[in-house]
mmCIF file of C-alpha atoms in Angstrom:
data_model
loop_
_atom_site.group_PDB
_atom_site.id
_atom_site.type_symbol
_atom_site.label_atom_id
_atom_site.label_comp_id
_atom_site.label_asym_id
_atom_site.label_seq_id
_atom_site.Cartn_x
_atom_site.Cartn_y
_atom_site.Cartn_z
ATOM 1 C CA MET A 9 -7.838 11.649 -13.641
ATOM 2 C CA LYS A 10 -5.518 14.441 -12.592
ATOM 3 C CA LEU A 11 -1.752 13.623 -12.870
ATOM 4 C CA ASN A 12 0.868 15.310 -10.837
ATOM 5 C CA ILE A 13 4.558 14.630 -11.653
ATOM 6 C CA VAL A 14 6.774 15.579 -8.637
ATOM 7 C CA LEU A 15 10.665 15.905 -9.112
ATOM 8 C CA VAL A 16 12.372 15.815 -5.678
ATOM 9 C CA GLU A 17 15.649 17.768 -5.758
ATOM 10 C CA PRO A 18 16.220 17.429 -9.516
ATOM 11 C CA GLU A 19 19.862 17.901 -10.633
ATOM 12 C CA ILE A 20 19.897 17.890 -14.391
ATOM 13 C CA PRO A 21 18.086 20.691 -16.185
ATOM 14 C CA GLN A 22 17.827 18.725 -19.462
ATOM 15 C CA ASN A 23 16.110 15.894 -17.571
ATOM 16 C CA THR A 24 13.684 18.238 -15.967
ATOM 17 C CA GLY A 25 13.040 19.910 -19.372
ATOM 18 C CA ASN A 26 12.022 16.448 -20.949
ATOM 19 C CA ILE A 27 9.723 15.819 -18.034
ATOM 20 C CA ALA A 28 8.327 19.295 -18.215
ATOM 21 C CA ARG A 29 7.684 18.853 -21.938
ATOM 22 C CA THR A 30 5.787 15.714 -21.148
ATOM 23 C CA CYS A 31 3.699 17.401 -18.470
ATOM 24 C CA ALA A 32 2.809 20.090 -21.108
ATOM 25 C CA ALA A 33 1.712 17.608 -23.450
ATOM 26 C CA LEU A 34 -0.290 15.553 -21.010
ATOM 27 C CA GLY A 35 -1.759 18.572 -19.079
ATOM 28 C CA ALA A 36 -0.051 17.200 -15.984
ATOM 29 C CA LYS A 37 0.841 19.363 -13.153
ATOM 30 C CA LEU A 38 4.753 19.613 -12.454
ATOM 31 C CA HIS A 39 5.887 19.897 -8.917
ATOM 32 C CA LEU A 40 9.622 20.869 -8.263
ATOM 33 C CA VAL A 41 10.921 20.220 -4.821
ATOM 34 C CA TYR A 42 13.984 22.303 -3.753
ATOM 35 C CA PRO A 43 17.000 22.426 -3.628
ATOM 36 C CA LEU A 44 17.406 22.168 -7.412
ATOM 37 C CA GLY A 45 20.645 21.316 -8.977
ATOM 38 C CA PHE A 46 20.277 24.275 -11.300
ATOM 39 C CA SER A 47 18.662 27.577 -11.562
ATOM 40 C CA ILE A 48 15.480 28.026 -13.278
ATOM 41 C CA SER A 49 16.336 31.681 -14.225
ATOM 42 C CA GLU A 50 15.236 32.661 -17.594
ATOM 43 C CA LYS A 51 18.788 31.943 -19.071
ATOM 44 C CA GLN A 52 19.029 28.323 -17.602
ATOM 45 C CA VAL A 53 15.549 27.588 -18.539
ATOM 46 C CA LYS A 54 16.156 28.512 -22.115
ATOM 47 C CA ARG A 55 19.483 26.736 -22.202
ATOM 48 C CA ALA A 56 17.483 23.483 -21.259
ATOM 49 C CA GLY A 57 15.044 24.244 -24.133
ATOM 50 C CA LEU A 58 12.242 25.204 -21.782
ATOM 51 C CA ASP A 59 10.902 28.261 -23.776
ATOM 52 C CA TYR A 60 7.344 26.969 -23.070
ATOM 53 C CA TRP A 61 7.947 27.032 -19.319
ATOM 54 C CA ASP A 62 5.267 29.672 -18.784
ATOM 55 C CA LYS A 63 2.724 27.312 -20.450
ATOM 56 C CA LEU A 64 3.216 24.671 -17.599
ATOM 57 C CA ASP A 65 1.008 24.207 -14.524
ATOM 58 C CA ILE A 66 4.041 24.314 -12.102
ATOM 59 C CA GLU A 67 4.256 24.365 -8.276
ATOM 60 C CA GLU A 68 7.472 24.849 -6.403
ATOM 61 C CA HIS A 69 8.014 23.584 -2.918
ATOM 62 C CA ILE A 70 10.909 24.739 -0.608
ATOM 63 C CA SER A 71 11.484 21.195 0.755
ATOM 64 C CA PHE A 72 10.208 17.536 0.593
ATOM 65 C CA SER A 73 8.811 17.884 4.038
ATOM 66 C CA LYS A 74 6.769 20.995 3.053
ATOM 67 C CA PHE A 75 5.530 19.083 0.064
ATOM 68 C CA LEU A 76 4.481 16.159 2.248
ATOM 69 C CA ASP A 77 2.869 18.586 4.688
ATOM 70 C CA LYS A 78 0.666 20.122 1.985
ATOM 71 C CA TYR A 79 -0.107 16.807 -0.066
ATOM 72 C CA LYS A 80 -0.295 14.273 2.621
ATOM 73 C CA PRO A 81 0.509 10.776 1.365
ATOM 74 C CA GLU A 82 -2.025 9.138 3.652
ATOM 75 C CA GLU A 83 -4.856 11.334 2.077
ATOM 76 C CA ASN A 84 -3.592 11.190 -1.601
ATOM 77 C CA ASN A 85 -2.574 8.555 -4.047
ATOM 78 C CA MET A 86 1.286 8.899 -4.171
ATOM 79 C CA PHE A 87 3.452 6.536 -6.032
ATOM 80 C CA PHE A 88 7.272 6.810 -5.202
ATOM 81 C CA ILE A 89 9.187 5.516 -8.253
ATOM 82 C CA THR A 90 12.137 3.426 -7.203
ATOM 83 C CA THR A 91 14.166 0.449 -8.622
ATOM 84 C CA LYS A 92 13.764 -1.273 -5.322
ATOM 85 C CA GLY A 93 9.837 -1.303 -5.147
ATOM 86 C CA LYS A 94 7.920 -4.417 -4.649
ATOM 87 C CA GLN A 95 5.078 -3.396 -7.033
ATOM 88 C CA CYS A 96 5.406 -2.396 -10.538
ATOM 89 C CA TYR A 97 3.771 0.914 -11.906
ATOM 90 C CA SER A 98 1.794 -1.115 -14.438
ATOM 91 C CA ASP A 99 0.038 -3.221 -11.733
ATOM 92 C CA ILE A 100 -1.936 -0.192 -10.768
ATOM 93 C CA ASN A 101 -5.434 0.555 -12.270
ATOM 94 C CA TYR A 102 -5.178 4.231 -12.544
ATOM 95 C CA SER A 103 -8.515 4.600 -14.198
ATOM 96 C CA GLU A 104 -10.288 4.168 -10.757
ATOM 97 C CA LEU A 105 -8.250 7.133 -9.082
ATOM 98 C CA ASP A 106 -9.334 10.852 -9.453
ATOM 99 C CA GLU A 107 -5.881 12.186 -8.717
ATOM 100 C CA VAL A 108 -2.389 10.699 -8.629
ATOM 101 C CA PHE A 109 1.133 12.011 -7.551
ATOM 102 C CA VAL A 110 4.028 10.168 -9.150
ATOM 103 C CA LEU A 111 7.303 11.079 -7.421
ATOM 104 C CA PHE A 112 10.948 10.898 -8.677
ATOM 105 C CA GLY A 113 13.987 11.355 -6.523
ATOM 106 C CA LYS A 114 17.356 12.793 -7.592
ATOM 107 C CA GLU A 115 18.893 11.568 -10.737
#
């Protein structure tokens, strides 16, 4: 299964760093949806401890609507993570899916 982690308008570089580190370990693709609450310039990236940033499979999107235009929810397995959902992430049998998008909103 191909795993895609999508951060929609992340605000805290350290949180993004932790998720990016997890993506690198799992071989998951990281999607960053602008606007970001920080700069991914080299100085900011190093400050957040992301010296491995160049080793990530990362795709940037200028807006959430552009992301949805490219990766249509009706054609892809997208899971929007929220505390208000009716279904728990552990209820899904991911092994039956070829590709999954897990979306997180602002912190």
